[in-house]
Short mmCIF file of C-alpha atoms and ligand atoms in Angstrom, two decimals:
data_model
loop_
_atom_site.label_atom_id
_atom_site.label_comp_id
_atom_site.label_asym_id
_atom_site.label_seq_id
_atom_site.Cartn_x
_atom_site.Cartn_y
_atom_site.Cartn_z
CA UNK A 1 -11.74 12.97 5.45
CA UNK A 2 -9.28 15.68 4.64
CA UNK A 3 -10.14 19.36 4.89
CA UNK A 4 -8.05 21.41 2.53
CA UNK A 5 -7.80 24.97 1.32
CA UNK A 6 -6.58 26.68 -1.81
CA UNK A 7 -5.53 29.81 -0.04
CA UNK A 8 -4.66 30.10 3.59
CA UNK A 9 -2.90 27.90 4.62
CA UNK A 10 -2.44 26.33 1.20
CA UNK A 11 -2.66 22.56 0.87
CA UNK A 12 -0.40 21.05 -1.78
CA UNK A 13 -1.43 18.27 -4.13
CA UNK A 14 1.48 16.20 -2.80
CA UNK A 15 0.03 16.39 0.68
CA UNK A 16 -3.45 15.48 -0.57
CA UNK A 17 -2.13 12.49 -2.53
CA UNK A 18 -0.11 11.25 0.41
CA UNK A 19 -3.21 11.40 2.58
CA UNK A 20 -5.33 9.59 0.00
CA UNK A 21 -2.71 6.84 -0.43
CA UNK A 22 -2.55 6.29 3.32
CA UNK A 23 -6.34 6.04 3.59
CA UNK A 24 -6.51 3.79 0.52
CA UNK A 25 -3.91 1.44 2.00
CA UNK A 26 -6.27 0.91 4.96
CA UNK A 27 -9.31 0.69 2.65
CA UNK A 28 -10.78 3.77 4.29
CA UNK A 29 -13.23 5.73 2.09
CA UNK A 30 -11.93 9.21 1.37
CA UNK A 31 -13.42 12.63 0.96
CA UNK A 32 -11.91 16.04 0.35
CA UNK A 33 -13.54 19.18 1.65
CA UNK A 34 -12.29 22.33 -0.05
CA UNK A 35 -13.01 25.00 2.55
CA UNK A 36 -12.73 28.79 2.48
CA UNK A 37 -14.13 29.13 -1.03
CA UNK A 38 -15.12 32.67 -0.01
CA UNK A 39 -11.46 33.68 -0.21
CA UNK A 40 -10.92 32.57 -3.81
CA UNK A 41 -10.48 34.92 -6.75
CA UNK A 42 -11.68 33.99 -10.22
CA UNK A 43 -8.45 32.34 -11.22
CA UNK A 44 -8.30 30.30 -8.03
CA UNK A 45 -11.87 29.15 -8.59
CA UNK A 46 -10.86 27.79 -12.00
CA UNK A 47 -7.89 26.01 -10.40
CA UNK A 48 -10.16 24.54 -7.75
CA UNK A 49 -12.61 23.21 -10.34
CA UNK A 50 -9.74 21.45 -12.12
CA UNK A 51 -8.61 19.82 -8.89
CA UNK A 52 -12.14 18.71 -8.09
CA UNK A 53 -12.47 17.22 -11.55
CA UNK A 54 -9.19 15.35 -11.07
CA UNK A 55 -10.13 13.88 -7.70
CA UNK A 56 -13.74 13.10 -8.59
CA UNK A 57 -12.33 11.29 -11.61
CA UNK A 58 -10.48 8.89 -9.35
CA UNK A 59 -13.50 8.29 -7.16
CA UNK A 60 -12.89 10.68 -4.26
CA UNK A 61 -15.90 12.55 -2.87
CA UNK A 62 -15.25 16.29 -3.17
CA UNK A 63 -17.22 19.04 -1.49
CA UNK A 64 -16.71 22.79 -1.50
CA UNK A 65 -17.50 24.72 1.63
CA UNK A 66 -17.30 28.16 3.09
CA UNK A 67 -17.77 28.09 6.84
CA UNK A 68 -18.01 31.88 6.86
CA UNK A 69 -20.77 32.04 4.26
CA UNK A 70 -22.29 28.77 5.48
CA UNK A 71 -22.11 27.28 2.00
CA UNK A 72 -21.83 23.57 1.30
CA UNK A 73 -22.50 22.68 4.93
CA UNK A 74 -25.51 20.47 4.17
CA UNK A 75 -23.56 18.62 1.46
CA UNK A 76 -20.84 18.01 3.97
CA UNK A 77 -23.22 16.93 6.72
CA UNK A 78 -24.72 14.26 4.46
CA UNK A 79 -21.45 12.35 4.22
CA UNK A 80 -21.10 11.98 7.99
CA UNK A 81 -24.28 9.96 8.48
CA UNK A 82 -24.02 6.55 10.13
CA UNK A 83 -20.27 6.34 10.27
CA UNK A 84 -17.23 7.39 12.19
CA UNK A 85 -15.33 10.13 10.36
CA UNK A 86 -11.86 11.33 11.16
CA UNK A 87 -11.15 14.86 10.05
CA UNK A 88 -7.62 15.82 9.19
CA UNK A 89 -5.75 18.63 7.46
CA UNK A 90 -3.24 21.38 8.04
CA UNK A 91 -3.68 23.65 11.04
CA UNK A 92 -5.99 26.56 10.30
CA UNK A 93 -7.90 25.13 7.32
CA UNK A 94 -11.12 25.27 9.33
CA UNK A 95 -11.68 21.73 10.65
CA UNK A 96 -13.08 22.79 14.03
CA UNK A 97 -15.08 25.66 12.53
CA UNK A 98 -16.84 23.24 10.15
CA UNK A 99 -17.57 20.74 12.92
CA UNK A 100 -19.03 23.51 15.05
CA UNK A 101 -21.42 24.34 12.20
CA UNK A 102 -22.55 20.75 11.88
CA UNK A 103 -23.15 20.29 15.57
CA UNK A 104 -23.92 23.71 17.05
CA UNK A 105 -24.23 22.24 20.55
CA UNK A 106 -20.50 21.64 20.45
CA UNK A 107 -18.56 24.83 20.64
CA UNK A 108 -14.93 24.24 20.15
CA UNK A 109 -12.19 26.68 20.22
CA UNK A 110 -11.19 27.91 16.80
CA UNK A 111 -8.27 30.11 16.12
CA UNK A 112 -6.99 33.01 14.18
CA UNK A 113 -4.25 32.05 11.80
CA UNK A 114 -1.03 33.73 12.69
CA UNK A 115 0.39 35.68 9.81
CA UNK A 116 3.76 34.12 10.23
CA UNK A 117 4.37 32.28 6.95
CA UNK A 118 0.65 31.61 6.69
CA UNK A 119 0.91 28.66 9.03
CA UNK A 120 -1.91 27.80 11.35
CA UNK A 121 -1.46 28.10 15.08
CA UNK A 122 -2.74 24.71 16.23
CA UNK A 123 -5.86 25.63 18.11
CA UNK A 124 -6.93 22.02 18.50
CA UNK A 125 -4.26 20.28 20.53
CA UNK A 126 -5.63 16.78 20.95
CA UNK A 127 -8.02 14.53 19.02
CA UNK A 128 -11.58 14.61 20.27
CA UNK A 129 -14.61 12.55 19.32
CA UNK A 130 -18.08 14.08 19.01
CA UNK A 131 -21.35 12.19 18.87
CA UNK A 132 -23.64 13.84 16.34
CA UNK A 133 -26.31 11.11 16.32
CA UNK A 134 -26.54 7.51 17.47
CA UNK A 135 -24.33 6.12 14.74
CA UNK A 136 -22.63 9.31 13.65
CA UNK A 137 -19.32 10.18 15.21
CA UNK A 138 -16.80 12.80 14.17
CA UNK A 139 -13.21 12.93 15.34
CA UNK A 140 -11.55 16.33 15.19
CA UNK A 141 -7.76 16.28 15.20
CA UNK A 142 -5.00 18.84 15.57
CA UNK A 143 -3.57 20.16 12.33
CA UNK A 144 -0.81 18.10 10.78
CA UNK A 145 2.23 19.44 8.98
CA UNK A 146 3.73 16.31 7.58
CA UNK A 147 2.48 12.94 6.60
CA UNK A 148 4.95 10.13 6.31
CA UNK A 149 4.26 6.97 4.40
CA UNK A 150 4.84 3.98 6.58
CA UNK A 151 5.09 0.37 5.60
CA UNK A 152 4.21 0.79 1.97
CA UNK A 153 6.69 -0.99 -0.26
CA UNK A 154 7.54 0.60 -3.58
CA UNK A 155 6.10 -2.34 -5.49
CA UNK A 156 2.69 -1.98 -3.83
CA UNK A 157 2.47 1.82 -3.88
CA UNK A 158 0.66 2.05 -7.23
CA UNK A 159 -2.04 -0.26 -5.83
CA UNK A 160 -3.10 2.68 -3.66
CA UNK A 161 -3.47 5.02 -6.63
CA UNK A 162 -6.81 3.66 -7.93
CA UNK A 163 -6.29 4.98 -11.47
CA UNK A 164 -2.82 3.38 -11.65
CA UNK A 165 -4.01 0.16 -10.11
CA UNK A 166 -6.49 -0.19 -12.98
CA UNK A 167 -3.85 0.32 -15.67
CA UNK A 168 -1.03 -1.65 -14.09
CA UNK A 169 -2.81 -4.92 -14.97
CA UNK A 170 -1.75 -4.20 -18.54
CA UNK A 171 1.91 -3.48 -17.82
CA UNK A 172 4.26 -6.03 -19.38
CA UNK A 173 5.87 -6.90 -16.06
CA UNK A 174 3.64 -7.69 -13.11
CA UNK A 175 6.20 -6.12 -10.77
CA UNK A 176 6.38 -2.96 -12.91
CA UNK A 177 7.17 0.17 -10.88
CA UNK A 178 6.06 2.39 -13.81
CA UNK A 179 9.41 4.14 -13.97
CA UNK A 180 11.48 3.11 -17.01
CA UNK A 181 10.18 -0.36 -17.71
CA UNK A 182 9.21 -1.23 -21.29
CA UNK A 183 5.53 -1.55 -22.24
CA UNK A 184 4.30 0.20 -19.13
CA UNK A 185 0.59 1.00 -19.40
CA UNK A 186 0.81 3.60 -16.63
CA UNK A 187 3.46 5.57 -18.56
CA UNK A 188 1.25 5.29 -21.66
CA UNK A 189 -1.66 6.56 -19.57
CA UNK A 190 0.46 9.49 -18.48
CA UNK A 191 1.07 10.36 -22.13
CA UNK A 192 -2.56 10.09 -23.24
CA UNK A 193 -4.05 11.78 -20.18
CA UNK A 194 -5.59 8.81 -18.38
CA UNK A 195 -3.13 9.48 -15.55
CA UNK A 196 -2.70 13.07 -14.43
CA UNK A 197 0.75 14.53 -14.28
CA UNK A 198 0.36 15.79 -10.71
CA UNK A 199 -0.70 12.37 -9.48
CA UNK A 200 2.24 10.72 -11.25
CA UNK A 201 4.62 13.28 -9.76
CA UNK A 202 3.23 12.54 -6.30
CA UNK A 203 3.78 8.86 -6.99
CA UNK A 204 7.40 9.52 -8.00
CA UNK A 205 8.10 11.62 -4.95
CA UNK A 206 6.71 8.90 -2.72
CA UNK A 207 8.84 6.27 -4.46
CA UNK A 208 11.87 8.44 -3.95
CA UNK A 209 10.88 8.98 -0.34
CA UNK A 210 11.12 12.70 -0.74
CA UNK A 211 8.69 15.51 -0.26
CA UNK A 212 6.95 14.30 2.86
CA UNK A 213 6.70 17.74 4.31
CA UNK A 214 3.54 19.03 2.66
N1 GTP B 301 -12.55 33.10 5.30
C1 GTP B 301 -12.80 31.94 5.92
N2 GTP B 301 -12.23 31.67 7.11
C2 GTP B 301 -12.51 30.50 7.71
C3 GTP B 301 -13.36 29.53 7.11
N3 GTP B 301 -13.42 28.46 7.93
C4 GTP B 301 -12.64 28.73 9.00
N4 GTP B 301 -12.08 29.95 8.87
C5 GTP B 301 -11.19 30.63 9.84
O1 GTP B 301 -9.93 29.95 9.85
C6 GTP B 301 -9.36 30.01 11.16
C7 GTP B 301 -8.93 28.64 11.63
O2 GTP B 301 -10.07 27.80 11.80
P1 GTP B 301 -10.06 26.52 12.75
O3 GTP B 301 -11.41 25.88 12.62
O4 GTP B 301 -9.58 26.85 14.10
O5 GTP B 301 -8.96 25.61 12.03
P2 GTP B 301 -8.50 24.13 12.41
O6 GTP B 301 -8.35 23.41 11.10
O7 GTP B 301 -9.42 23.53 13.40
O8 GTP B 301 -7.05 24.40 13.03
P3 GTP B 301 -6.25 23.47 14.12
O9 GTP B 301 -7.19 23.19 15.24
O10 GTP B 301 -5.08 24.32 14.48
O11 GTP B 301 -5.83 22.23 13.37
C8 GTP B 301 -10.43 30.66 12.07
O12 GTP B 301 -10.09 32.03 12.23
C9 GTP B 301 -11.72 30.52 11.27
O13 GTP B 301 -12.64 31.53 11.55
C10 GTP B 301 -13.97 29.85 5.83
O14 GTP B 301 -14.72 29.09 5.22
N5 GTP B 301 -13.63 31.06 5.28
MG1 MG B 302 -9.09 22.77 15.26
ZN1 ZN B 303 3.97 -0.03 -15.40
#
């Protein structure tokens, strides 16, 4: 599960997509928690709704939370039941704060975000596992800055974008990379809106091996 924020520190779509692809390649179910909704202005709320629509559309569980206002906490709690969940995200997005709310008997250190470039300060310094109930375990991790893509070949990358995987069956070539090949269903999908532009751009940047910083 990835905890993300719209505001401080901002999580880019490229980072989210990279995370989802990695999880998908291991067949790990994914969820996105959009925290700090209390900090959003009207325009940012509209932007957030569009993102949620995009990710729900490709089958990712999306939940909005505000740890400060204690909103969305029950929704979030419900997805932890009877499984082991690893929580990831940039430093300072509120991972430890949210876990503390779910299991009040655990009180972890949470940190102020340093103002320097809006980057978090890495309050959590090692991964730690918490037992919430008999079969419910949560692993808190230190904030991550970068996420590399390891051992995913270009010709299998689109398999880990569920919406592309569905369309690629109809590409003319079965080894289509959805770049400049003729009769590419994914490129058609990009034109008619079945594939979102931001997701396709993330795909391209991963193919090019660039943009693994955020
Ligand atoms: N406004 C607002 N602030 C929040 C919210 N959730 C957490 N914070 C604040 O964000 C700061 C960072 O929270 P942490 O829980 O330490 O963040 P983290 O993701 O665990 O950070 P690392 O351990 O460094 O990876 C703290 O000052 C929290 O009080 C929220 O929903 N709204
Ligand atoms: Mg933490
Ligand atoms: Zn194609």
